[in-house]
Short mmCIF file of C-alpha atoms and ligand atoms in Angstrom, two decimals:
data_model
loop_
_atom_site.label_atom_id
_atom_site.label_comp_id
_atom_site.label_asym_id
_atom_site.label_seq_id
_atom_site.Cartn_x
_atom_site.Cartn_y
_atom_site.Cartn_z
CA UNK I 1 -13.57 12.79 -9.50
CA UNK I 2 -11.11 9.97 -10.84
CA UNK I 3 -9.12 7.82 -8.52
CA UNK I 4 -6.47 9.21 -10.29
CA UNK I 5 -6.74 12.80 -9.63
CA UNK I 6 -7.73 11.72 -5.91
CA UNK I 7 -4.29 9.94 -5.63
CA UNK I 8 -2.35 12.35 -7.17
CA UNK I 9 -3.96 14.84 -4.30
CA UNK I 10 -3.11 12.24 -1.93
CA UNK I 11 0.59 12.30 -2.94
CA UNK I 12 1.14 16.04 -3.24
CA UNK I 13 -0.48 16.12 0.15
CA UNK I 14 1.81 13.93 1.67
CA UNK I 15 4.59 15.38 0.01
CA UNK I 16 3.55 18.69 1.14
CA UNK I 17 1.57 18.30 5.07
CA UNK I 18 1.87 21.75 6.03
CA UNK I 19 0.08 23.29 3.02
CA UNK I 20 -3.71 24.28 4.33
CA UNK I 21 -5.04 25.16 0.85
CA UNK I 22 -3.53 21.77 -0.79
CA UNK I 23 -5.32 19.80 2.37
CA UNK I 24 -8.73 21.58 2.18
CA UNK I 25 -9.11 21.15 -1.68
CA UNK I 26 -8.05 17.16 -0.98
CA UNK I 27 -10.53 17.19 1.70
CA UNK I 28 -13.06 19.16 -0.89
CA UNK I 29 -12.49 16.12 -3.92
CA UNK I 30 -12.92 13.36 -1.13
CA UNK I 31 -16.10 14.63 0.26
CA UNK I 32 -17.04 15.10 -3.54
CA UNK I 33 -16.08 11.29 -4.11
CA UNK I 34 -18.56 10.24 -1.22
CA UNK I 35 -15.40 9.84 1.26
CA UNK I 36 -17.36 11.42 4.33
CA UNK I 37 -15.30 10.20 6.95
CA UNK I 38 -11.95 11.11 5.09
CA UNK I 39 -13.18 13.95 4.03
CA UNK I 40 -14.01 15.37 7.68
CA UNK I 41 -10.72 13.86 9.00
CA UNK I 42 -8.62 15.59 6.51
CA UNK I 43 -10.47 18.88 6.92
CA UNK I 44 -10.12 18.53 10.92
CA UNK I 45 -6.30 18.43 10.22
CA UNK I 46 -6.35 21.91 8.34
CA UNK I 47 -8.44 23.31 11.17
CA UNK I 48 -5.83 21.97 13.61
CA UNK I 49 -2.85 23.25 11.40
CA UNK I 50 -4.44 26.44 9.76
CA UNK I 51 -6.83 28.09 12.85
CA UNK I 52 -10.21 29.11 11.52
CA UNK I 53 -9.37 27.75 7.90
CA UNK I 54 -12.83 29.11 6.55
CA UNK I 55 -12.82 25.96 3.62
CA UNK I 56 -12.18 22.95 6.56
CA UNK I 57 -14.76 25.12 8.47
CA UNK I 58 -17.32 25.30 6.05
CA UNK I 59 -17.18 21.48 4.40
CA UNK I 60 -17.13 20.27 8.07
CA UNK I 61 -20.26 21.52 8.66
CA UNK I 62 -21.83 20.83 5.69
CA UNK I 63 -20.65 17.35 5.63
CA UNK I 64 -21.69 16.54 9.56
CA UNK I 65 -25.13 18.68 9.12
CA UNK I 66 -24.43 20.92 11.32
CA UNK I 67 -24.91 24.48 10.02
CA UNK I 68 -27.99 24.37 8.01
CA UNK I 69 -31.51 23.73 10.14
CA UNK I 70 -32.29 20.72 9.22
CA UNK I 71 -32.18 20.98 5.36
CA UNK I 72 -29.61 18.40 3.50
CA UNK I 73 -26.91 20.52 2.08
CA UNK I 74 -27.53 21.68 -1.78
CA UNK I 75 -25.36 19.39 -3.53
CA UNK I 76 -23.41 21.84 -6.11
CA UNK I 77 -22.90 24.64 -4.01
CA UNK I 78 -21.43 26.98 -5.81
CA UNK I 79 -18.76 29.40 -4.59
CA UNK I 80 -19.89 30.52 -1.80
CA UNK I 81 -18.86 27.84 0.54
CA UNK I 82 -14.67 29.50 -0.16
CA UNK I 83 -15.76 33.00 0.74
CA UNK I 84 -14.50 33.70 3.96
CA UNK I 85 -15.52 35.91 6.66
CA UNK I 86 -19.15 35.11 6.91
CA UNK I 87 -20.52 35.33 10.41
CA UNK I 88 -20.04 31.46 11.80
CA UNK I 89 -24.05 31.19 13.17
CA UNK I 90 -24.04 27.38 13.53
CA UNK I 91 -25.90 25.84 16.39
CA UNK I 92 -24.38 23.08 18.70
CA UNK I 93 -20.75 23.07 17.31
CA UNK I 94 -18.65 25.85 18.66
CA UNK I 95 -16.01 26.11 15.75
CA UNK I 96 -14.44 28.98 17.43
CA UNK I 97 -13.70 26.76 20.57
CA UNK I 98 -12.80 23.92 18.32
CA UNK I 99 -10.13 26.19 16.34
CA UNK I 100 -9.19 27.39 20.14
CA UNK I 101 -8.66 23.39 21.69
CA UNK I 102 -7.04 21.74 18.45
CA UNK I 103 -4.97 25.15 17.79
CA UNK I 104 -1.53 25.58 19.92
CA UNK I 105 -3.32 23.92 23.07
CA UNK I 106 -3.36 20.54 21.06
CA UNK I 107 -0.98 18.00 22.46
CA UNK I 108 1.62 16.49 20.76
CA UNK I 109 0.82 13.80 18.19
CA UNK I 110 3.33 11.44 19.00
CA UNK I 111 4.94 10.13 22.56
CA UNK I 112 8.75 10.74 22.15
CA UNK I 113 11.19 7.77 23.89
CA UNK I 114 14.65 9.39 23.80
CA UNK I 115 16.14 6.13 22.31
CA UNK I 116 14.12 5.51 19.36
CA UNK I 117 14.90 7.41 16.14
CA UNK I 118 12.95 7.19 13.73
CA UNK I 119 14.31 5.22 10.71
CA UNK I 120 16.06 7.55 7.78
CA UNK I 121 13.77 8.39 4.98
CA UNK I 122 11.06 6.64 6.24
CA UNK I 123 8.32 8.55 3.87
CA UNK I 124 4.56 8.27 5.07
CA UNK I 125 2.57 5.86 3.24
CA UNK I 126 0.37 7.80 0.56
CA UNK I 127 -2.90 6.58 0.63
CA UNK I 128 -2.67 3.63 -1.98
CA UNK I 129 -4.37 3.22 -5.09
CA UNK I 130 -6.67 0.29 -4.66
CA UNK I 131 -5.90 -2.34 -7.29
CA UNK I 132 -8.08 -1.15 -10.40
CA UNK I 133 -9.69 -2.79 -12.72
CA UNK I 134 -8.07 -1.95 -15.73
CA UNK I 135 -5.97 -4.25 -17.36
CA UNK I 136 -2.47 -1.92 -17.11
CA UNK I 137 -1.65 1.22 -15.22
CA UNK I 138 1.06 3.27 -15.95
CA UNK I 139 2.35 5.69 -13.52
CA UNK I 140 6.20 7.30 -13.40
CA UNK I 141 7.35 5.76 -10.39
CA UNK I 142 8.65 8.07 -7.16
CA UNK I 143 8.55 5.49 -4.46
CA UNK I 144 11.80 4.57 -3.51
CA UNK I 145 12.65 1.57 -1.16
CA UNK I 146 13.33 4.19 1.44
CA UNK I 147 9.91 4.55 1.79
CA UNK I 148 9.32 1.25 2.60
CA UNK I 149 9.45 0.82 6.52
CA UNK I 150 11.87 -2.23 7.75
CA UNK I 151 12.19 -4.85 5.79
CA UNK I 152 16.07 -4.54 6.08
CA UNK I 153 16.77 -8.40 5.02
CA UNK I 154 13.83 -8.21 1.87
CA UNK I 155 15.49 -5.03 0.96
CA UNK I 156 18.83 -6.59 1.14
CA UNK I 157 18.11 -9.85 -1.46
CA UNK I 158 16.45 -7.62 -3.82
CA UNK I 159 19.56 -5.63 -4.36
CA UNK I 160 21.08 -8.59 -4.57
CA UNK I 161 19.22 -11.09 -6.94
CA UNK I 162 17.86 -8.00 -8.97
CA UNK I 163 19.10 -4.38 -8.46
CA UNK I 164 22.75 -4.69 -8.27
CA UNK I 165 23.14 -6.74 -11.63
CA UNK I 166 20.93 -4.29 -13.12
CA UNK I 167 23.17 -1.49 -12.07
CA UNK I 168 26.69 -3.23 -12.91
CA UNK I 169 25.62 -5.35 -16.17
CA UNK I 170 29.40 -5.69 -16.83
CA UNK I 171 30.03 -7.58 -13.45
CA UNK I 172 26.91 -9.33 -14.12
CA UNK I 173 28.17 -10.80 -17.36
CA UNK I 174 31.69 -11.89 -16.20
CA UNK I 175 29.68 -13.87 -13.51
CA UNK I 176 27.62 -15.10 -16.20
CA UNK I 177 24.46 -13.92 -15.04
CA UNK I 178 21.96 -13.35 -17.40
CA UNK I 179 19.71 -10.14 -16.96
CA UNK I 180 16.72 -11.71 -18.28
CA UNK I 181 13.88 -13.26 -16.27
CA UNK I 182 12.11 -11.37 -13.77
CA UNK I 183 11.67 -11.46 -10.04
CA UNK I 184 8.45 -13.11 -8.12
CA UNK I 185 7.46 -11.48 -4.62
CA UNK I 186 5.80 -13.71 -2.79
CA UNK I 187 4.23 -13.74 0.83
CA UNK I 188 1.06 -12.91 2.49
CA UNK I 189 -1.56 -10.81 1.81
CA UNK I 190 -1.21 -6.67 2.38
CA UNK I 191 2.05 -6.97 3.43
CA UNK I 192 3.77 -4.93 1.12
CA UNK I 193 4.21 -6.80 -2.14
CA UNK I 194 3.16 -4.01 -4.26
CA UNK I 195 4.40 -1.66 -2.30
CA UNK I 196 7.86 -2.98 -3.07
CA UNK I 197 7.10 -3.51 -6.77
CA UNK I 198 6.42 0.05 -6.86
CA UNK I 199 9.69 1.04 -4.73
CA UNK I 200 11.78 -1.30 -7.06
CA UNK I 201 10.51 0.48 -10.11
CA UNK I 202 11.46 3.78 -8.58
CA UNK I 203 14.99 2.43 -7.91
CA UNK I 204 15.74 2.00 -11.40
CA UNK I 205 13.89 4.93 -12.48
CA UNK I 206 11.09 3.05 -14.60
CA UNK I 207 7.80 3.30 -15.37
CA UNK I 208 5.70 0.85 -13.58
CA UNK I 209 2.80 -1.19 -15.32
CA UNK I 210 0.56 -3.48 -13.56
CA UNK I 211 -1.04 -5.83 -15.24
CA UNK I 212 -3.41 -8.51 -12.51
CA UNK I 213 -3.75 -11.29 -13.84
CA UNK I 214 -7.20 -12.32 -12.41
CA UNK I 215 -8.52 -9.40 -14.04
CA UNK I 216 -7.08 -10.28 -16.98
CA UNK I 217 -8.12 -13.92 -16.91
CA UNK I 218 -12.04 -12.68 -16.02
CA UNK I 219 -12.72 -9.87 -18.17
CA UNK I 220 -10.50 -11.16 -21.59
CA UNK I 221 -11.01 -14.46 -21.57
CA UNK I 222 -10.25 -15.44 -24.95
CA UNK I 223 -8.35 -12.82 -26.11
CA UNK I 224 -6.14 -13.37 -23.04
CA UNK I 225 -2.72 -13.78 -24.88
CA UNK I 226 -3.48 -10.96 -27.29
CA UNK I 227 -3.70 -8.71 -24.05
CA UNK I 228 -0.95 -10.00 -22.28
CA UNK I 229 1.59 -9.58 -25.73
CA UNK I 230 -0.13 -5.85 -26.22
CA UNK I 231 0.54 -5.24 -22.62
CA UNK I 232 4.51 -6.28 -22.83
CA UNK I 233 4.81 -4.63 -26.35
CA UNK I 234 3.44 -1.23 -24.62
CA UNK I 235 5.78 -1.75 -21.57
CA UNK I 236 8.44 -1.48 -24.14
CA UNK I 237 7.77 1.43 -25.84
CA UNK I 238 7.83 3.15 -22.02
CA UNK I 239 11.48 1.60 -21.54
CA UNK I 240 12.67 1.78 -19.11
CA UNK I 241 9.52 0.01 -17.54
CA UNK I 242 8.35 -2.33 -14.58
CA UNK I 243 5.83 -4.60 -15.56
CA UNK I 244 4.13 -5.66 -12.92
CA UNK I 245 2.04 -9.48 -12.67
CA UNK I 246 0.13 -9.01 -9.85
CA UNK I 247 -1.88 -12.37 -8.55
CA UNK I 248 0.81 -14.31 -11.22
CA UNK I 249 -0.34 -17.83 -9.48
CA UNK I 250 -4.15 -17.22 -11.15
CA UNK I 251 -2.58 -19.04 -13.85
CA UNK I 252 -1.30 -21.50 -12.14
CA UNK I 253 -1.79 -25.12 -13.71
CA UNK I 254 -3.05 -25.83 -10.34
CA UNK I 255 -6.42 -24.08 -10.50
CA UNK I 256 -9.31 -26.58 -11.32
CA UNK I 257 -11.13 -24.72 -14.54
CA UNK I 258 -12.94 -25.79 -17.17
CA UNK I 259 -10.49 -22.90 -18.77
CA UNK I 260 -7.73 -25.16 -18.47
CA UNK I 261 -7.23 -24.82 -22.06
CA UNK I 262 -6.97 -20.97 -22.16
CA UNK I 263 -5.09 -21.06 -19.18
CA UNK I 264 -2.33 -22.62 -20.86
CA UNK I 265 -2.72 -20.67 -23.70
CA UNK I 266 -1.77 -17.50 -21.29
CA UNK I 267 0.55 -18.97 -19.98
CA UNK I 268 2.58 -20.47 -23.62
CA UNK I 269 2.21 -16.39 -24.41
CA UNK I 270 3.48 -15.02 -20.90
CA UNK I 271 6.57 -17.86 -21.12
CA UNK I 272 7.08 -16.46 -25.00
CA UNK I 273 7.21 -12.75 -23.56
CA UNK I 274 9.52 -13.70 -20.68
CA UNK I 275 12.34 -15.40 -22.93
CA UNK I 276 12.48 -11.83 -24.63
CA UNK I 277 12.78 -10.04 -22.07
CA UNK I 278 16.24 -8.58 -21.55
CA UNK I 279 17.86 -10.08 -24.69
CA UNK I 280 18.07 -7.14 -26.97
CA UNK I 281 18.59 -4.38 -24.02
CA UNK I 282 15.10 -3.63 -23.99
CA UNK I 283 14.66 -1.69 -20.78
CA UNK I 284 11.77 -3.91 -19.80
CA UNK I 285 12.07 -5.82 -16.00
CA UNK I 286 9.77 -7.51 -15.22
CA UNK I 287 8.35 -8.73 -11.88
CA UNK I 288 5.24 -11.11 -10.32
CA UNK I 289 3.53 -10.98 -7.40
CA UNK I 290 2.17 -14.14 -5.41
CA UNK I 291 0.47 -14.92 -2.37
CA UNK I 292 1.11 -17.97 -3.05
CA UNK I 293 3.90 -18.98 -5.17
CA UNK I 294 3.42 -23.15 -4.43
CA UNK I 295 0.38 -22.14 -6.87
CA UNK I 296 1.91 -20.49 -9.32
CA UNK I 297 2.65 -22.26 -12.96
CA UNK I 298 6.03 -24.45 -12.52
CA UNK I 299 7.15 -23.38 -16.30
CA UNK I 300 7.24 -19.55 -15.25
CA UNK I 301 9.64 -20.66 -12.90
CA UNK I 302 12.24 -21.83 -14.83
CA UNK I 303 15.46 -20.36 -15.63
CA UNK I 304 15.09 -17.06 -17.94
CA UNK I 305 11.64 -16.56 -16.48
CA UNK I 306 10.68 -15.90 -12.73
CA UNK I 307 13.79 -17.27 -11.52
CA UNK I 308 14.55 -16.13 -8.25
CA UNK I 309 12.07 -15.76 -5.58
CA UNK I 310 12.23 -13.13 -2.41
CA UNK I 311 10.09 -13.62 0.21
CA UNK I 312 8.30 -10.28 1.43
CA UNK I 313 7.60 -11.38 5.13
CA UNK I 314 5.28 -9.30 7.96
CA UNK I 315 6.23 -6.32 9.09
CA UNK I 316 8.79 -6.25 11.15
CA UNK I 317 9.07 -3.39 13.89
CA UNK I 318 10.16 -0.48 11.56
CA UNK I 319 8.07 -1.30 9.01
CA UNK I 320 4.61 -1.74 11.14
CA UNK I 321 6.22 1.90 13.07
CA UNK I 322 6.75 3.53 9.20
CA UNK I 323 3.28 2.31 8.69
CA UNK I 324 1.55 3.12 11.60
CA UNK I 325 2.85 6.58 11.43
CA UNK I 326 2.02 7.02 7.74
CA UNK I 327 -2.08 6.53 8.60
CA UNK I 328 -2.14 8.37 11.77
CA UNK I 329 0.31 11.43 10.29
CA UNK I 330 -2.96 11.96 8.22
CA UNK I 331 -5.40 12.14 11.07
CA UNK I 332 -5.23 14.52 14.05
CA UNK I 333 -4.04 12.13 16.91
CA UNK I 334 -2.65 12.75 20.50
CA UNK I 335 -0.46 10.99 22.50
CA UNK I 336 -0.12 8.08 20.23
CA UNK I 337 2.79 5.81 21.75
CA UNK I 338 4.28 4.40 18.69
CA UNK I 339 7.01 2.03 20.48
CA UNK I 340 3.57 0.42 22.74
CA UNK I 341 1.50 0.23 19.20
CA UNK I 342 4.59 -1.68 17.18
CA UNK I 343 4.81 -3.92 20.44
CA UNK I 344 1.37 -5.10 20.16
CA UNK I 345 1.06 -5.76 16.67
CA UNK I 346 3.35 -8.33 15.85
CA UNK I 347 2.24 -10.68 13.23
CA UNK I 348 -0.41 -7.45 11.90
CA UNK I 349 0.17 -7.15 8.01
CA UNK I 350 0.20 -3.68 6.51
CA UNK I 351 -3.48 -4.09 5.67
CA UNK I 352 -4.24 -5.00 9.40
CA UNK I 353 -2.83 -2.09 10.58
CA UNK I 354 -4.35 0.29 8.43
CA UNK I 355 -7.49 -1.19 9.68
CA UNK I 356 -6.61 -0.41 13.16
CA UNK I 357 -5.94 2.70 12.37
CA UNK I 358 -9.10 3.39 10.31
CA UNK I 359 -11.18 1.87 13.13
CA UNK I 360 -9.58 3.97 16.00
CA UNK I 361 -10.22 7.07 13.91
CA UNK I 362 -14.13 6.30 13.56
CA UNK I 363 -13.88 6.14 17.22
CA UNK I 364 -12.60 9.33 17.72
CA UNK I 365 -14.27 10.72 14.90
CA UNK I 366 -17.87 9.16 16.73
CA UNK I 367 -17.21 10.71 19.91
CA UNK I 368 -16.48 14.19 17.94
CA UNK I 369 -19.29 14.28 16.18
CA UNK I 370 -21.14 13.28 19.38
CA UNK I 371 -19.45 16.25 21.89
CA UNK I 372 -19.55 18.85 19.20
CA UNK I 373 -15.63 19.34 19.61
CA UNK I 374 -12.74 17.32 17.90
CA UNK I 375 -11.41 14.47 19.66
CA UNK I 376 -8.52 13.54 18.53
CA UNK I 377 -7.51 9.87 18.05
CA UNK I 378 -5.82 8.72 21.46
CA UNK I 379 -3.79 5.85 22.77
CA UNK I 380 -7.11 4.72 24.06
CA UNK I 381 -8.92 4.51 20.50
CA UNK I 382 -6.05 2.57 19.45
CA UNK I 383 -6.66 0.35 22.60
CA UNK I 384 -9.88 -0.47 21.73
CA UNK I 385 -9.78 -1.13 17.92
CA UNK I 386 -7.03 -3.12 19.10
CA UNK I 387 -9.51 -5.45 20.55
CA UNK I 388 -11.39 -5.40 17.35
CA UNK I 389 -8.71 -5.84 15.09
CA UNK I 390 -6.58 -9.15 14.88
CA UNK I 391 -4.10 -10.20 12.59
CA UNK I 392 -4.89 -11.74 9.83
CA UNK I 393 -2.26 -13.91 8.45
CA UNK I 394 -2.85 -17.19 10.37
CA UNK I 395 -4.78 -18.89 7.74
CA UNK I 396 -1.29 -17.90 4.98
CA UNK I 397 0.79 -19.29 7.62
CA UNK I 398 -1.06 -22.36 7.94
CA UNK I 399 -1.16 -23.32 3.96
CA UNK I 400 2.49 -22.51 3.81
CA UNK I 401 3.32 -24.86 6.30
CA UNK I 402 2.54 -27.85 4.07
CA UNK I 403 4.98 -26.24 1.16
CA UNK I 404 8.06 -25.70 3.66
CA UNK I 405 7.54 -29.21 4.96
CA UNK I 406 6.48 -30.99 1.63
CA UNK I 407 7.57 -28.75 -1.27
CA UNK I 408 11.25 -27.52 0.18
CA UNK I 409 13.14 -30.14 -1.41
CA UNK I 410 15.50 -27.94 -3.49
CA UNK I 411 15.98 -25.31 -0.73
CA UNK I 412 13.57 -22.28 -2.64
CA UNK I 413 11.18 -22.22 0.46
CA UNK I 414 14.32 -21.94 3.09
CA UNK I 415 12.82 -18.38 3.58
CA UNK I 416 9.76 -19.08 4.07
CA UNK I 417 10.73 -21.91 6.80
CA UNK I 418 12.69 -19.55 9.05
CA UNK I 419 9.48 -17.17 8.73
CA UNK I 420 7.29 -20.18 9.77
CA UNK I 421 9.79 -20.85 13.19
CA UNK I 422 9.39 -17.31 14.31
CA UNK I 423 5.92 -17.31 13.94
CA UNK I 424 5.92 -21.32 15.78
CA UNK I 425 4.11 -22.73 12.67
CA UNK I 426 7.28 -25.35 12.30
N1 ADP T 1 7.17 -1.95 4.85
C1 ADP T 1 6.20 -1.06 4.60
N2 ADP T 1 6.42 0.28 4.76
C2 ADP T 1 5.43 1.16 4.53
N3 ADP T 1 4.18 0.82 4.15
C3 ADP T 1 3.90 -0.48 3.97
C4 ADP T 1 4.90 -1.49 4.18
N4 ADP T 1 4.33 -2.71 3.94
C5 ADP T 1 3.06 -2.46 3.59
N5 ADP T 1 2.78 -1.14 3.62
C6 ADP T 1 1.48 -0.53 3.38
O1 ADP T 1 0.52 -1.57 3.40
C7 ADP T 1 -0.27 -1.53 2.23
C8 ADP T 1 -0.57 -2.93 1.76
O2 ADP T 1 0.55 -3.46 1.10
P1 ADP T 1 0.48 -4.10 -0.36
O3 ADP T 1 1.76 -3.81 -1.05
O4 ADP T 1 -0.76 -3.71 -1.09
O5 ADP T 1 0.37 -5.62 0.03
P2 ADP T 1 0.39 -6.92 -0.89
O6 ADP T 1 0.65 -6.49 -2.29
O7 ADP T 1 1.50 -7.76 -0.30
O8 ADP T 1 -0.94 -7.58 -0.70
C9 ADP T 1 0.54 -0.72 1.24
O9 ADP T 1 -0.28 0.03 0.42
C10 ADP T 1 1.40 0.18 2.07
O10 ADP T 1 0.75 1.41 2.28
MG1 MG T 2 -0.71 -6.58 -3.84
#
């Protein structure tokens, strides 16, 4: 099963949570894909959505053991395991009871405070694509920035430094502002750089290529710049495109490498692929991703190039409640007090708190297996990965303090220093 075809499941999923058959043949591919865990959570939500779903049933039991006597489930079972109706016989898990306690009885997922609403359009989080491997992938993007949680102020200077003169290009060029050059993201890890990238692409309709450049630098070394020009030349025939430089500071002069040479060599060929960009019309935008942009080559920088900078800071309470509820939505959960969760994660990045979710779930998910009966993830799983789980951006705020107090001469950082007061760093 291909990452891709997983994801796509992942998506239509999402886009679709009340469809039983859609969820069981996702949970079907994961298990196939070795994704126990997943697998058996996703399958638990058909049973508690679709009573006696015979599928969920079936690939439950055959993933937990339970079911057979003792003998490892036959690894291409064939049909069989979609027929329904067969006589449940399994020892020590009562699926009938199961079916009964997660059915109507089951609590509801979330604790409701009068005042909060929940934010417009805010979309779960699909179940990202890890970063692959491959030097580009392509995708049609759908995410819009509604879909991204909070972030009011990020949301706002993107419009502003990139969308908008994209959208009025006649405005744009009365204020003399050129639609060349490209955009750099920059903040710390897993909190939503990519995410946005992807969102931004969907705002202007694109097709979004990322290219990261470690994984360019490692695998091509040497034919580097060949890459990188076949890359842009193929982002132009999918006009109009997003190409994406993820980890754009692994070229950064500063690295110590004995590749110094090549290094340069990238970056004389990503500098000549940036000044074309958005001269003849071409459709292509491009934007760079950094965790940290003090790193990053100063001649991609210039004007015409990466020229303007937005800062993509923590989560702020909307976005750590769109994210929260985007990896628990998946899972079966009761009595999950959102506004008490957001409360006790600031400073958690978006990668943090899918942690805490995944680690609360394998509580829950322990103690089912354990009692024979689904238990679903409570406020008191969440209390105790919360011990577990810390946030992990101390050691980003910590190198960025030296930049906003050494390296803010010209103002760029300004950002980045009002992020550093909130958190006390300055
Ligand atoms: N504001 C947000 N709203 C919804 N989901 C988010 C948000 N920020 C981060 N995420 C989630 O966190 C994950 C990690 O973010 P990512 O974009 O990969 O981080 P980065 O590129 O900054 O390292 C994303 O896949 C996404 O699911
Ligand atoms: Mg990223």
């Amino acid at each position: 099963m291909s990452d891709v075809l997983l994801n796509s499941l992942a998506a239509a999923v999402a886009a679709s949570p009340e469809d039983p058959e859609l969820r069981a043949l996702y949970a079907e591919r994961l298990a196939d894909a070795g994704q126990r865990d997943v697998a058996i959570g996703q399958a638990m939500v058909v049973l508690s959505k679709s009573q006696g779903h015979a599928g969920a049933q079936a690939l439950i039991e055959r993933l937990t053991g339970e079911g057979s006597t003792g003998a490892p489930a036959e690894q291409n079972e064939p049909e069989s395991r979609s027929s329904i109706g067969e006589p449940d016989q399994t020892e020590g898990v009562d699926w009938g009871r199961l079916e009964h306690e997660i059915g109507n009885e089951m609590p509801p997922p979330f604790v409701v405070h009068e005042t909060i609403e929940t934010p417009e359009g805010v979309v779960a989080a699909v179940s990202d694509a890890e970063d692959s491997s491959s030097i580009a992938e392509v995708s049609r993007e759908t995410l819009r920035l509604s879909d991204v949680g909070g972030l009011i102020e990020v949301k706002r200077r993107i419009h502003e430094t990139f969308l908008d003169p994209i959208a009025h290009p006649e405005i744009a060029k009365a204020f003399k502002k050129s639609l060349g050059g490209g955009l750099l993201l920059y903040g710390p890890p897993g909190c939503g750089k990519t995410y946005l990238a992807r969102a931004i692409a969907g705002e202007l309709g694109a097709s979004f290529i990322s290219v990261t450049l470690a994984d360019v630098l490692s695998k091509w070394l040497g034919e580097s710049e060949g890459n990188i020009h076949k890359t842009f030349a193929e982002a132009r025939q999918k006009a109009p495109a997003v190409l994406f430089l993820d980890e754009v500071d692994a070229v950064g002069g500063k690295r110590s490498s004995q590749n110094s040479q090549s290094l340069r060599n990238i970056v004389n060929q990503l500098l000549m692929e940036m000044d074309g960009v958005g001269s003849d019309n071409d459709g292509l935008f491009v934007l760079a991703a950094t965790n940290m942009p003090w790193d990053v080559d100063a001649a991609l920088l210039r004007p015409g190039r990466f020229d303007r900078m937005v800062l993509v800071s923590p989560p702020d309470e909307p976005a750590r409640e769109a994210i929260l509820r985007g990896h628990l939505d998946q899972r079966p959960v009761q009595g999950i007090d959102l506004e008490v969760l957001v409360r006790k994660t600031e400073g958690f990045s978006g990668a943090d708190l899918k942690h805490l979710c995944d680690t609360a779930a394998e509580k829950a998910l322990a103690a089912s297996i354990k009692s024979g009966a689904v238990q679903p993830v409570s406020m008191s799983d969440m209390n105790r990965a919360l011990k577990e789980v810390k946030p992990s951006i101390g050691p980003w705020l910590d190198s960025a303090r030296n930049v906003a107090n050494y390296a803010n001469g010209d103002g760029r950082y300004d950002d980045l220093v009002r992020l550093l007061k909130r958190y006390k760093r300055l």
